[in-house]
Tab-separated table of C-alpha atoms in Angstrom:
chain	number	residue	atom	x	y	z
A	29	UNK	CA	79.506	190.407	95.915
A	30	UNK	CA	79.262	190.396	99.701
A	31	UNK	CA	81.623	193.901	99.424
A	32	UNK	CA	78.474	195.014	97.183
A	33	UNK	CA	75.162	193.388	97.638
A	34	UNK	CA	75.173	193.008	94.272
A	35	UNK	CA	73.850	189.610	92.540
A	36	UNK	CA	72.935	188.011	89.335
A	37	UNK	CA	71.239	185.136	88.666
A	38	UNK	CA	72.890	181.779	87.768
A	39	UNK	CA	72.090	178.214	86.381
A	40	UNK	CA	75.444	176.644	87.038
A	41	UNK	CA	75.551	172.788	88.295
A	42	UNK	CA	77.911	170.261	88.813
A	43	UNK	CA	77.459	166.440	88.907
A	44	UNK	CA	79.878	164.326	91.045
A	45	UNK	CA	79.990	160.498	92.674
A	46	UNK	CA	81.075	159.748	96.294
A	47	UNK	CA	82.723	156.432	96.174
A	48	UNK	CA	82.425	153.676	98.474
A	49	UNK	CA	85.649	152.345	100.361
A	50	UNK	CA	86.228	148.978	100.052
A	51	UNK	CA	85.132	147.081	102.930
A	52	UNK	CA	87.468	145.275	105.097
A	53	UNK	CA	85.074	144.533	107.782
A	54	UNK	CA	84.841	141.210	107.490
A	55	UNK	CA	88.506	140.502	106.060
A	56	UNK	CA	90.317	137.501	107.406
A	57	UNK	CA	94.358	136.919	106.007
A	58	UNK	CA	95.504	133.437	106.597
A	59	UNK	CA	98.859	132.189	106.076
A	60	UNK	CA	100.836	128.461	105.440
A	61	UNK	CA	103.876	127.200	107.834
A	62	UNK	CA	106.265	126.262	104.961
A	63	UNK	CA	110.423	125.047	105.005
A	64	UNK	CA	112.893	127.702	104.468
A	65	UNK	CA	113.376	128.117	100.710
A	66	UNK	CA	109.557	127.836	100.111
A	67	UNK	CA	106.989	130.202	99.015
A	68	UNK	CA	104.268	131.250	101.325
A	69	UNK	CA	100.424	130.254	100.368
A	70	UNK	CA	98.066	133.236	101.571
A	71	UNK	CA	94.497	133.658	101.401
A	72	UNK	CA	92.385	136.960	102.181
A	73	UNK	CA	88.595	136.171	102.372
A	74	UNK	CA	86.011	137.996	103.698
A	75	UNK	CA	85.492	140.335	99.876
A	76	UNK	CA	81.982	141.246	99.332
A	77	UNK	CA	82.323	141.661	96.215
A	78	UNK	CA	84.678	140.430	92.423
A	79	UNK	CA	86.168	143.577	91.852
A	80	UNK	CA	89.795	143.889	91.560
A	81	UNK	CA	91.886	145.255	94.659
A	82	UNK	CA	95.040	146.447	95.706
A	83	UNK	CA	96.577	145.519	98.954
A	84	UNK	CA	99.348	146.703	100.925
A	85	UNK	CA	101.153	144.384	103.189
A	86	UNK	CA	103.960	144.255	105.480
A	87	UNK	CA	106.372	141.294	106.960
A	88	UNK	CA	107.798	141.997	110.934
A	89	UNK	CA	109.362	139.000	112.886
A	90	UNK	CA	112.089	136.788	111.408
A	91	UNK	CA	111.548	137.868	107.963
A	92	UNK	CA	111.058	142.097	108.460
A	93	UNK	CA	110.887	143.624	105.187
A	94	UNK	CA	108.885	147.038	104.009
A	95	UNK	CA	105.307	147.213	102.556
A	96	UNK	CA	104.489	145.104	99.276
A	97	UNK	CA	102.045	145.812	97.100
A	98	UNK	CA	99.641	143.254	94.743
A	99	UNK	CA	97.062	143.773	92.930
A	100	UNK	CA	94.500	141.135	93.043
A	101	UNK	CA	91.019	139.763	91.885
A	102	UNK	CA	88.868	137.672	94.487
A	103	UNK	CA	86.732	135.367	93.571
A	104	UNK	CA	83.473	134.062	95.361
A	105	UNK	CA	84.751	136.414	98.254
A	106	UNK	CA	88.356	134.917	98.610
A	107	UNK	CA	91.958	135.064	96.693
A	108	UNK	CA	95.219	133.869	97.057
A	109	UNK	CA	99.016	134.717	96.613
A	110	UNK	CA	102.410	133.534	97.734
A	111	UNK	CA	104.959	135.324	99.137
A	112	UNK	CA	108.102	134.648	97.088
A	113	UNK	CA	111.159	132.719	99.296
A	114	UNK	CA	112.652	135.446	98.648
A	115	UNK	CA	110.982	137.787	101.249
A	116	UNK	CA	110.591	134.836	103.811
A	117	UNK	CA	114.289	133.085	103.904
A	118	UNK	CA	115.083	133.059	107.254
A	119	UNK	CA	113.926	130.825	109.981
A	120	UNK	CA	111.526	131.378	112.599
A	121	UNK	CA	108.006	133.387	113.509
A	122	UNK	CA	106.939	135.815	110.657
A	123	UNK	CA	103.930	138.227	110.837
A	124	UNK	CA	102.146	139.414	107.934
A	125	UNK	CA	99.918	142.286	108.445
A	126	UNK	CA	97.790	144.128	105.436
A	127	UNK	CA	98.254	147.545	105.808
A	128	UNK	CA	95.497	148.715	103.741
A	129	UNK	CA	93.351	147.964	100.497
A	130	UNK	CA	92.353	150.060	97.594
A	131	UNK	CA	89.957	149.988	94.751
A	132	UNK	CA	92.617	150.464	91.559
A	133	UNK	CA	89.685	151.610	89.728
A	134	UNK	CA	88.263	154.445	91.935
A	135	UNK	CA	91.509	154.986	94.116
A	136	UNK	CA	89.947	154.819	97.823
A	137	UNK	CA	91.416	153.219	100.392
A	138	UNK	CA	90.663	151.813	103.578
A	139	UNK	CA	93.163	150.648	106.245
A	140	UNK	CA	92.896	147.342	106.925
A	141	UNK	CA	94.818	145.505	110.316
A	142	UNK	CA	94.039	142.019	109.263
A	143	UNK	CA	96.664	139.569	109.812
A	144	UNK	CA	98.066	136.096	109.952
A	145	UNK	CA	101.466	134.642	111.860
A	146	UNK	CA	103.411	131.743	109.996
A	147	UNK	CA	106.452	129.657	110.573
A	148	UNK	CA	109.626	129.309	108.725
A	149	UNK	CA	110.820	125.735	109.291
A	150	UNK	CA	114.223	124.922	109.517
A	151	UNK	CA	115.595	121.648	107.084
A	152	UNK	CA	117.420	119.382	108.701
A	153	UNK	CA	121.580	118.305	107.727
A	154	UNK	CA	121.633	115.365	105.705
A	155	UNK	CA	121.697	112.368	107.655
A	156	UNK	CA	125.211	110.593	108.224
A	157	UNK	CA	125.472	106.779	106.468
A	158	UNK	CA	127.515	104.332	105.931
A	159	UNK	CA	128.141	101.995	103.588
A	160	UNK	CA	126.421	98.501	104.237
A	161	UNK	CA	126.413	94.970	103.657
A	162	UNK	CA	124.068	92.452	103.654
A	163	UNK	CA	123.990	88.408	103.192
A	164	UNK	CA	121.485	87.699	100.120
A	165	UNK	CA	120.268	84.919	102.625
A	166	UNK	CA	118.956	87.673	105.143
A	167	UNK	CA	116.600	89.084	102.446
A	168	UNK	CA	116.950	92.379	103.663
A	169	UNK	CA	114.719	94.934	103.047
A	170	UNK	CA	114.651	98.800	103.170
A	171	UNK	CA	113.144	98.896	106.851
A	172	UNK	CA	117.027	96.727	107.003
A	173	UNK	CA	118.665	100.098	106.224
A	174	UNK	CA	120.067	102.644	109.142
A	175	UNK	CA	119.524	104.955	109.968
A	176	UNK	CA	115.785	103.946	110.797
A	177	UNK	CA	113.095	105.209	112.347
A	178	UNK	CA	109.846	106.919	111.314
A	179	UNK	CA	111.765	110.350	110.558
A	180	UNK	CA	114.133	108.922	107.558
A	181	UNK	CA	112.804	108.377	104.210
A	182	UNK	CA	114.795	105.904	101.548
A	183	UNK	CA	114.379	106.445	97.626
A	184	UNK	CA	115.825	104.749	94.868
A	185	UNK	CA	117.502	107.692	93.106
A	186	UNK	CA	118.611	110.845	94.117
A	187	UNK	CA	116.141	112.672	92.449
A	188	UNK	CA	113.189	110.468	93.247
A	189	UNK	CA	109.996	111.851	95.365
A	190	UNK	CA	107.848	109.005	95.905
A	191	UNK	CA	109.555	106.937	99.026
A	192	UNK	CA	110.843	102.983	99.184
A	193	UNK	CA	108.373	100.746	100.705
A	194	UNK	CA	110.050	99.475	103.600
A	195	UNK	CA	109.239	95.499	102.357
A	196	UNK	CA	110.966	96.605	99.542
A	197	UNK	CA	113.763	94.098	98.738
A	198	UNK	CA	117.097	95.428	98.789
A	199	UNK	CA	119.770	95.162	95.812
A	200	UNK	CA	123.120	95.959	95.289
A	201	UNK	CA	123.374	99.600	94.301
A	202	UNK	CA	123.138	102.786	95.465
A	203	UNK	CA	119.691	104.024	97.691
A	204	UNK	CA	119.336	107.334	99.242
A	205	UNK	CA	117.924	108.632	102.750
A	206	UNK	CA	116.341	111.529	103.513
A	207	UNK	CA	115.420	112.896	107.134
A	208	UNK	CA	112.267	114.789	108.040
A	209	UNK	CA	111.913	117.473	110.782
A	210	UNK	CA	108.029	117.239	112.858
A	211	UNK	CA	107.383	119.748	110.503
A	212	UNK	CA	107.407	117.728	107.784
A	213	UNK	CA	110.593	119.637	106.299
A	214	UNK	CA	113.076	116.811	104.952
A	215	UNK	CA	116.715	117.096	104.434
A	216	UNK	CA	118.918	117.066	101.386
A	217	UNK	CA	119.259	112.840	100.461
A	218	UNK	CA	122.361	111.055	101.713
A	219	UNK	CA	124.202	108.760	98.986
A	220	UNK	CA	124.388	104.589	100.902
A	221	UNK	CA	125.939	102.490	98.873
A	222	UNK	CA	124.554	98.741	99.351
A	223	UNK	CA	126.583	95.400	98.566
A	224	UNK	CA	124.235	92.454	98.355
A	225	UNK	CA	126.946	89.359	99.251
A	226	UNK	CA	125.257	86.170	97.343
A	227	UNK	CA	128.496	83.349	97.846
A	228	UNK	CA	129.082	80.820	95.378
A	229	UNK	CA	130.026	77.075	96.427
A	230	UNK	CA	133.407	76.334	96.369
A	231	UNK	CA	134.553	74.177	92.658
A	232	UNK	CA	136.278	71.016	93.341
A	233	UNK	CA	140.129	70.327	91.912
A	234	UNK	CA	140.546	67.934	88.910
A	235	UNK	CA	140.046	64.671	91.096
A	236	UNK	CA	140.052	66.266	94.325
A	237	UNK	CA	137.477	63.287	95.448
A	238	UNK	CA	140.605	60.942	95.469
A	239	UNK	CA	142.797	59.985	98.156
A	240	UNK	CA	144.384	56.978	99.264
A	241	UNK	CA	143.022	55.583	102.758
A	242	UNK	CA	146.739	54.509	103.855
A	243	UNK	CA	147.405	57.997	104.751
A	244	UNK	CA	144.953	58.602	106.582
A	245	UNK	CA	143.238	61.952	104.802
A	246	UNK	CA	140.664	64.309	107.118
A	247	UNK	CA	138.669	66.719	106.136
A	248	UNK	CA	141.409	69.504	106.213
A	249	UNK	CA	142.396	67.566	103.662
A	250	UNK	CA	139.541	67.477	101.397
A	251	UNK	CA	139.540	71.440	101.949
A	252	UNK	CA	142.782	71.623	100.277
A	253	UNK	CA	141.917	69.704	96.874
A	254	UNK	CA	138.853	73.180	96.298
A	255	UNK	CA	139.170	76.292	95.206
A	256	UNK	CA	137.849	79.193	96.682
A	257	UNK	CA	137.455	82.724	97.415
A	258	UNK	CA	136.290	82.451	101.429
A	259	UNK	CA	136.460	80.152	104.167
A	260	UNK	CA	135.211	76.672	102.995
A	261	UNK	CA	133.458	74.973	105.827
A	262	UNK	CA	131.765	70.923	105.314
A	263	UNK	CA	128.682	69.199	106.900
A	264	UNK	CA	127.746	65.749	106.745
A	265	UNK	CA	124.698	66.659	105.061
A	266	UNK	CA	123.309	69.353	102.692
A	267	UNK	CA	120.592	70.547	104.966
A	268	UNK	CA	120.838	71.434	108.338
A	269	UNK	CA	124.322	69.454	108.845
A	270	UNK	CA	127.007	69.264	111.431
A	271	UNK	CA	130.091	70.845	110.966
A	272	UNK	CA	132.888	68.651	110.609
A	273	UNK	CA	135.824	69.526	112.308
A	274	UNK	CA	139.643	69.412	109.974
A	275	UNK	CA	140.775	66.710	111.609
A	276	UNK	CA	138.227	64.614	111.240
A	277	UNK	CA	139.188	60.877	109.200
A	278	UNK	CA	137.448	61.032	105.257
A	279	UNK	CA	135.466	57.706	104.887
A	280	UNK	CA	135.380	55.520	101.782
A	281	UNK	CA	132.074	56.526	99.596
A	282	UNK	CA	130.841	59.046	102.007
A	283	UNK	CA	129.651	62.743	100.268
A	284	UNK	CA	130.583	65.608	102.167
A	285	UNK	CA	128.943	69.171	101.395
A	286	UNK	CA	131.197	72.422	101.411
A	287	UNK	CA	130.178	75.645	101.383
A	288	UNK	CA	131.943	79.346	101.468
A	289	UNK	CA	131.479	81.577	104.570
A	290	UNK	CA	132.658	85.053	104.339
A	291	UNK	CA	134.013	87.301	107.036
A	292	UNK	CA	130.588	88.730	107.009
A	293	UNK	CA	128.898	85.984	108.207
A	294	UNK	CA	127.391	85.139	104.727
A	295	UNK	CA	127.203	81.278	103.824
A	296	UNK	CA	126.990	80.301	100.026
A	297	UNK	CA	123.230	79.149	99.466
A	298	UNK	CA	124.055	75.986	96.868
A	299	UNK	CA	126.998	73.832	98.050
A	300	UNK	CA	129.699	71.442	96.766
A	301	UNK	CA	128.885	67.880	97.582
A	302	UNK	CA	131.668	65.670	97.353
A	303	UNK	CA	131.876	62.042	97.223
A	304	UNK	CA	135.078	60.549	98.838
A	305	UNK	CA	137.022	57.137	97.667
A	306	UNK	CA	139.913	55.707	99.593
A	307	UNK	CA	141.562	53.913	96.920
A	308	UNK	CA	143.306	56.207	94.902
A	309	UNK	CA	146.775	54.957	96.308
A	310	UNK	CA	150.469	54.159	94.850
A	311	UNK	CA	151.038	51.292	93.076
A	312	UNK	CA	154.222	49.967	95.503
A	313	UNK	CA	152.618	48.638	99.070
A	314	UNK	CA	156.211	49.652	100.799
A	315	UNK	CA	155.127	52.913	100.103
A	316	UNK	CA	152.850	52.960	102.999
A	317	UNK	CA	155.052	49.914	105.055
A	318	UNK	CA	152.298	47.413	104.134
A	319	UNK	CA	152.554	44.208	106.376
A	320	UNK	CA	151.002	40.530	106.007
A	321	UNK	CA	150.724	39.419	109.089
A	322	UNK	CA	151.950	35.354	109.045
A	323	UNK	CA	149.243	33.960	111.713
A	324	UNK	CA	147.466	34.722	114.502
A	325	UNK	CA	145.942	32.523	117.563
A	326	UNK	CA	142.502	33.005	118.431
A	327	UNK	CA	141.629	31.026	121.522
A	328	UNK	CA	140.507	33.788	123.476
A	329	UNK	CA	143.696	34.823	125.400
A	330	UNK	CA	143.736	38.418	124.322
A	331	UNK	CA	147.046	38.105	122.752
A	332	UNK	CA	146.958	37.715	118.768
A	333	UNK	CA	143.544	36.696	118.942
A	334	UNK	CA	142.477	38.729	115.041
A	335	UNK	CA	143.544	38.588	112.171
A	336	UNK	CA	143.988	42.023	109.857
A	337	UNK	CA	145.933	43.565	107.105
A	338	UNK	CA	145.714	47.154	107.530
A	339	UNK	CA	145.033	49.439	104.753
A	340	UNK	CA	144.534	46.531	102.300
A	341	UNK	CA	141.215	47.623	101.765
A	342	UNK	CA	142.587	51.222	100.314
A	343	UNK	CA	145.703	49.671	98.471
A	344	UNK	CA	143.790	46.861	97.375
A	345	UNK	CA	140.018	47.286	97.007
A	346	UNK	CA	139.521	43.748	95.367
A	347	UNK	CA	141.365	41.587	97.571
A	348	UNK	CA	140.167	38.261	98.580
A	349	UNK	CA	142.707	36.050	101.720
A	350	UNK	CA	142.591	32.406	102.565
A	351	UNK	CA	143.558	31.522	105.649
A	352	UNK	CA	145.174	27.913	106.705
A	353	UNK	CA	145.737	26.285	109.661
A	354	UNK	CA	149.238	24.768	111.098
A	355	UNK	CA	148.421	21.633	109.322
A	356	UNK	CA	147.705	23.159	105.958
A	357	UNK	CA	143.818	23.090	106.252
A	358	UNK	CA	142.127	26.142	104.463
A	359	UNK	CA	139.774	27.442	107.443
A	360	UNK	CA	138.403	30.501	105.563
A	361	UNK	CA	138.193	32.173	101.861
A	362	UNK	CA	136.755	36.446	100.998
A	363	UNK	CA	137.227	39.496	101.756
């Protein structure tokens, strides 16, 4: 005792262990940029062993928050974890800073200063798009849809994750478009109605090909003999024909080709061929002011030099006639 100077021998011993601090010398943290609403992948590297560790980290910047703790198990010197989407709900730049690393077996801890900056990127608004109409003959593809461009992606269904190829032929139905930002964030999908117009040819009414040539029927009259939902146009050939005006006179035995054309400019791919006959006339010729001249004088004086019975080929298609001179001699017999 120090007061008396008395002492006594003793055989007292106590063993203790000095544990090493976690090695944070080579610790590196990296964090990936994500779109808002997604969790953030984080990687820690530089651990010297595979012992479990408990880390503390804190977020600052656009997504500031309180210190958080995680128990991790490194493997081959690294470990990965994610920051929950709820911790990074704000768009902007965020700094992840490691506060300390603790050995949970010993309780020893080391302050850490590793950090990483990452961005929470905004998601674009759903694109604006209207219903779209195409003609079947256009062979429209996904690349034809509007809006178009490298930042727009089209899908076959609302929940599809695989985009349609730009060369995919369109069909009547709904398609879905999403806009991608420069950061790779995709907007909600917008539904777009697509209508592919495939017109049928007009249909000919019963006996619609029959006319009387004495009535001077026209292409317009032929048009009144068909049924159609759209405008009908008439051509002189099935392919690459010339468009015929409505006032053009029809001719006996000629075939005319009708197609439908919509207000959008779509044309029926099949044609309606109509071969007209101009011999369906009233049995009473007087209805048509039928007149047979009683003479002519073919003497080249430009007066009554020719003989013609108007409309006879329509009113009497199987006609023959004879011409006599003033003396009763037969000069001509024929049709």
